[in-house]
Coordinates of C-alpha atoms in Angstrom, one line a residue:
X26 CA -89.3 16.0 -59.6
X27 CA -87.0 13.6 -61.5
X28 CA -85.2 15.4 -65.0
X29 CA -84.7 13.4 -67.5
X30 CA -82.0 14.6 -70.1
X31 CA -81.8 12.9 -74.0
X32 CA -78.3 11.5 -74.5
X33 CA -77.1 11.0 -78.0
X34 CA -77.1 7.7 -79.0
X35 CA -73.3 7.1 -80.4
X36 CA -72.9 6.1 -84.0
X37 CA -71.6 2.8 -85.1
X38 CA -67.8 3.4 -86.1
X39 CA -66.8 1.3 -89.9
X40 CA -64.5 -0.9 -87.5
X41 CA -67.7 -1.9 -85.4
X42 CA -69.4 -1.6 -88.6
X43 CA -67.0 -4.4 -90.6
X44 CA -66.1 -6.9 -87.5
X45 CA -70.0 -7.4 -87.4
X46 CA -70.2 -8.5 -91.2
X47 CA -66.9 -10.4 -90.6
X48 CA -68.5 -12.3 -88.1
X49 CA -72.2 -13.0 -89.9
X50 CA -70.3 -14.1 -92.6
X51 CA -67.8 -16.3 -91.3
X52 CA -71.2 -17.9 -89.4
X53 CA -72.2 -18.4 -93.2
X54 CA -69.4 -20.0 -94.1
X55 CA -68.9 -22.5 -91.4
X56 CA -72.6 -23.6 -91.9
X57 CA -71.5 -24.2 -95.6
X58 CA -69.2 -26.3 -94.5
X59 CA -71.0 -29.1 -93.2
X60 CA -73.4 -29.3 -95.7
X61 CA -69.6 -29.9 -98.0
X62 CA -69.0 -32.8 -95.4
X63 CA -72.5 -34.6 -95.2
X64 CA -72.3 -34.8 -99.3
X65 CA -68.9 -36.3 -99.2
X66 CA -70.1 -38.9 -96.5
X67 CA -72.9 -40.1 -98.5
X68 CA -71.3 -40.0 -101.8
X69 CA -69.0 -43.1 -100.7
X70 CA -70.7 -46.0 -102.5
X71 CA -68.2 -48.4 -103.1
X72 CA -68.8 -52.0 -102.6
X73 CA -67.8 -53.5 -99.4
X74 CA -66.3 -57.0 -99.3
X75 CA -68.0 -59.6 -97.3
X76 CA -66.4 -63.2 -96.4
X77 CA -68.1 -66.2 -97.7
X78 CA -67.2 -69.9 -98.6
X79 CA -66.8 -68.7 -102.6
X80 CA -64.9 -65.6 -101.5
X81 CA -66.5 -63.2 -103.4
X82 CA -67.2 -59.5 -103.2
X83 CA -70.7 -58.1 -102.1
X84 CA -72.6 -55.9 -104.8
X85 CA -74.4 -54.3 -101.0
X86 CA -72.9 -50.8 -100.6
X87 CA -71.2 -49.7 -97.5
X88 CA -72.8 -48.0 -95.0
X89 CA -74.4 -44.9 -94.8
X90 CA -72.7 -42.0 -92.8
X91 CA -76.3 -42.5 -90.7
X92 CA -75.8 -45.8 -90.1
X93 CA -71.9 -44.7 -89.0
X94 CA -73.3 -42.0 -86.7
X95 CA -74.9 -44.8 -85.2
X96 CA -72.2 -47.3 -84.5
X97 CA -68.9 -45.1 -84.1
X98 CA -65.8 -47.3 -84.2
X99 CA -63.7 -48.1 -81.6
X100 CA -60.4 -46.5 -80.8
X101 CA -59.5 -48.9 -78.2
X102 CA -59.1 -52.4 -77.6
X103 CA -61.5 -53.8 -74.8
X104 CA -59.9 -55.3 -71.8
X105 CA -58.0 -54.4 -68.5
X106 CA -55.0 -52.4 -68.3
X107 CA -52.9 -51.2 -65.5
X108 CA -50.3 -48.5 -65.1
X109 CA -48.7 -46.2 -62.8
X110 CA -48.4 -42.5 -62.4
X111 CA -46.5 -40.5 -60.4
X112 CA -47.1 -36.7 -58.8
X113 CA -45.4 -34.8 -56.7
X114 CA -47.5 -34.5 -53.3
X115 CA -47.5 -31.0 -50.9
X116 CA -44.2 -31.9 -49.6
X117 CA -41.8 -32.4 -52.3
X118 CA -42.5 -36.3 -52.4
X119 CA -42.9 -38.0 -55.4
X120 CA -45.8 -40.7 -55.2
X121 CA -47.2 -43.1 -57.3
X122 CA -50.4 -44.5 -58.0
X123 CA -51.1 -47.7 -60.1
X124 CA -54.4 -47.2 -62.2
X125 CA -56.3 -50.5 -63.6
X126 CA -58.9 -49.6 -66.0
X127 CA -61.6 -52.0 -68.0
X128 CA -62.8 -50.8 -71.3
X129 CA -65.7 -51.9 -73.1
X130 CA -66.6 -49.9 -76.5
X131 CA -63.9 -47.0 -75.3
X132 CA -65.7 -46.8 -72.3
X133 CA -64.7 -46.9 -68.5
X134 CA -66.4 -50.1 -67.2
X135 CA -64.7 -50.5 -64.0
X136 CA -61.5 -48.6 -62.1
X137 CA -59.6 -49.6 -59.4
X138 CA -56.7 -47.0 -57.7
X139 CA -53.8 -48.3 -55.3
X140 CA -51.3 -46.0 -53.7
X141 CA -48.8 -46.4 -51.1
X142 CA -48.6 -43.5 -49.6
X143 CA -45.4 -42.1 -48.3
X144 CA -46.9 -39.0 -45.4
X145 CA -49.9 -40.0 -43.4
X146 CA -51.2 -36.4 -45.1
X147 CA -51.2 -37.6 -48.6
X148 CA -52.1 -41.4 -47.5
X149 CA -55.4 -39.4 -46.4
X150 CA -55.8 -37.8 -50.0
X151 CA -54.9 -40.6 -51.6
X152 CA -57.7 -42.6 -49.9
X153 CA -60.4 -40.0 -50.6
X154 CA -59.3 -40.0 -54.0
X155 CA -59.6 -43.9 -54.6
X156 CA -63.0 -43.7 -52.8
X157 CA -64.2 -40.7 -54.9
X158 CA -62.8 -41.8 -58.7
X159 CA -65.7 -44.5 -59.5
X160 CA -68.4 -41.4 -59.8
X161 CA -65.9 -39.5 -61.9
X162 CA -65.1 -42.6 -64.9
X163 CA -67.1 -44.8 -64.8
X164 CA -69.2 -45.1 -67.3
X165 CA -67.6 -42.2 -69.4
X166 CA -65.6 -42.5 -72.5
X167 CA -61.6 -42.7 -72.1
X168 CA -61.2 -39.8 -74.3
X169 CA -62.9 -37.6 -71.7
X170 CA -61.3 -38.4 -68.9
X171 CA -59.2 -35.9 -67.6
X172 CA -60.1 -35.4 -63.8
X173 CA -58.5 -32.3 -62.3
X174 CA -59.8 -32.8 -58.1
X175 CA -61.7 -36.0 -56.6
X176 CA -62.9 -35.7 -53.3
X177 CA -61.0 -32.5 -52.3
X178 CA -57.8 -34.7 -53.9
X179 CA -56.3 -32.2 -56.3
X180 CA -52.3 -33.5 -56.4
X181 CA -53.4 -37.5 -57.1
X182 CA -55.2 -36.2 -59.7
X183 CA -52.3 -36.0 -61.6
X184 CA -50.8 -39.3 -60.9
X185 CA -54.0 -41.0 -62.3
X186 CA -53.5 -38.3 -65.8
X187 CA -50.2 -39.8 -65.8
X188 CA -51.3 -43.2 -65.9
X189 CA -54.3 -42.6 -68.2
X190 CA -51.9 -41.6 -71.1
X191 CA -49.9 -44.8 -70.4
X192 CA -53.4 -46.4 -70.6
X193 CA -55.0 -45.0 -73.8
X194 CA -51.2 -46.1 -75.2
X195 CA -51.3 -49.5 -74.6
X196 CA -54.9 -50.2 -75.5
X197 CA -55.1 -48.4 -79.0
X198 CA -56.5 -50.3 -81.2

């Protein structure tokens, strides 16, 4: 025979009570917000200059924030760039690997990762690394790059950060 036995059901304490409302609310206001930021954005109609043979300013109005949605700008120059970073492999060594990146619309079109290895142990991680790093970029935006381990490579990982930032510095547009 199985007892059952009626627990009392505890009540909600004013603390519970008042960090529910504070949270429904500030859910309220944040959705507020962006209705504040897609009126600014379309309230812009300001003429935009266009280049002709008289020189003279467009009556057209500038985009829409739509049409801006649409075609982000670029935060980076497109082209190849190359830099090196440097890590600190298992054994105390400091290593460096040179990084050459191709951008195209801020994003990764091609990579290509050289090291020189000073221990045959992370000569072996580096070359994992450089044969795993294509699937990781390629293809992705600059500013989400941040890889952390490629092909069981965890300590290279941080030689190619290094020489990201050095990248996203000198291509800025």
């Amino acid at each position: 025979m199985i007892r059952t036995t009626a627990v009392a059901r505890p009540r909600m304490t004013p603390v519970r009570t008042g960090f529910a409302a504070a949270s429904v609310l500030g859910v309220a206001v944040l959705a507020g917000c962006s209705g504040t930021a897609e009126a600014d954005a379309t309230a812009d109609t300001t003429p935009s200059p266009t280049t002709s043979a008289s020189a003279t300013p467009s009556t057209t109005p500038s985009a829409t924030a739509s049409e801006t949605a649409a075609a982000p700008a670029t935060t980076y120059v497109d082209g190849t760039y190359t830099a090196d970073g440097t890590y600190v492999d298992g054994g105390g060594v400091a290593e460096t690997v040179t990084v050459t990146i191709s951008l195209a619309g801020d994003v990764v079109t091609a990579v290509d990762v050289t090291g020189d290895a000073a221990s045959p142990q992370s000569r072996q991680y580096q070359q994992a690394f450089i044969g795993g790093i294509a699937g990781e970029v390629v293809g992705k935006d600059i500013d989400d790059l941040s890889v952390s381990r490629v092909a069981g490579s965890s300590l290279t990982s941080g030689g190619f950060n290094d020489a990201l930032e050095t990248i996203k510095a000198d291509a800025r547009a």
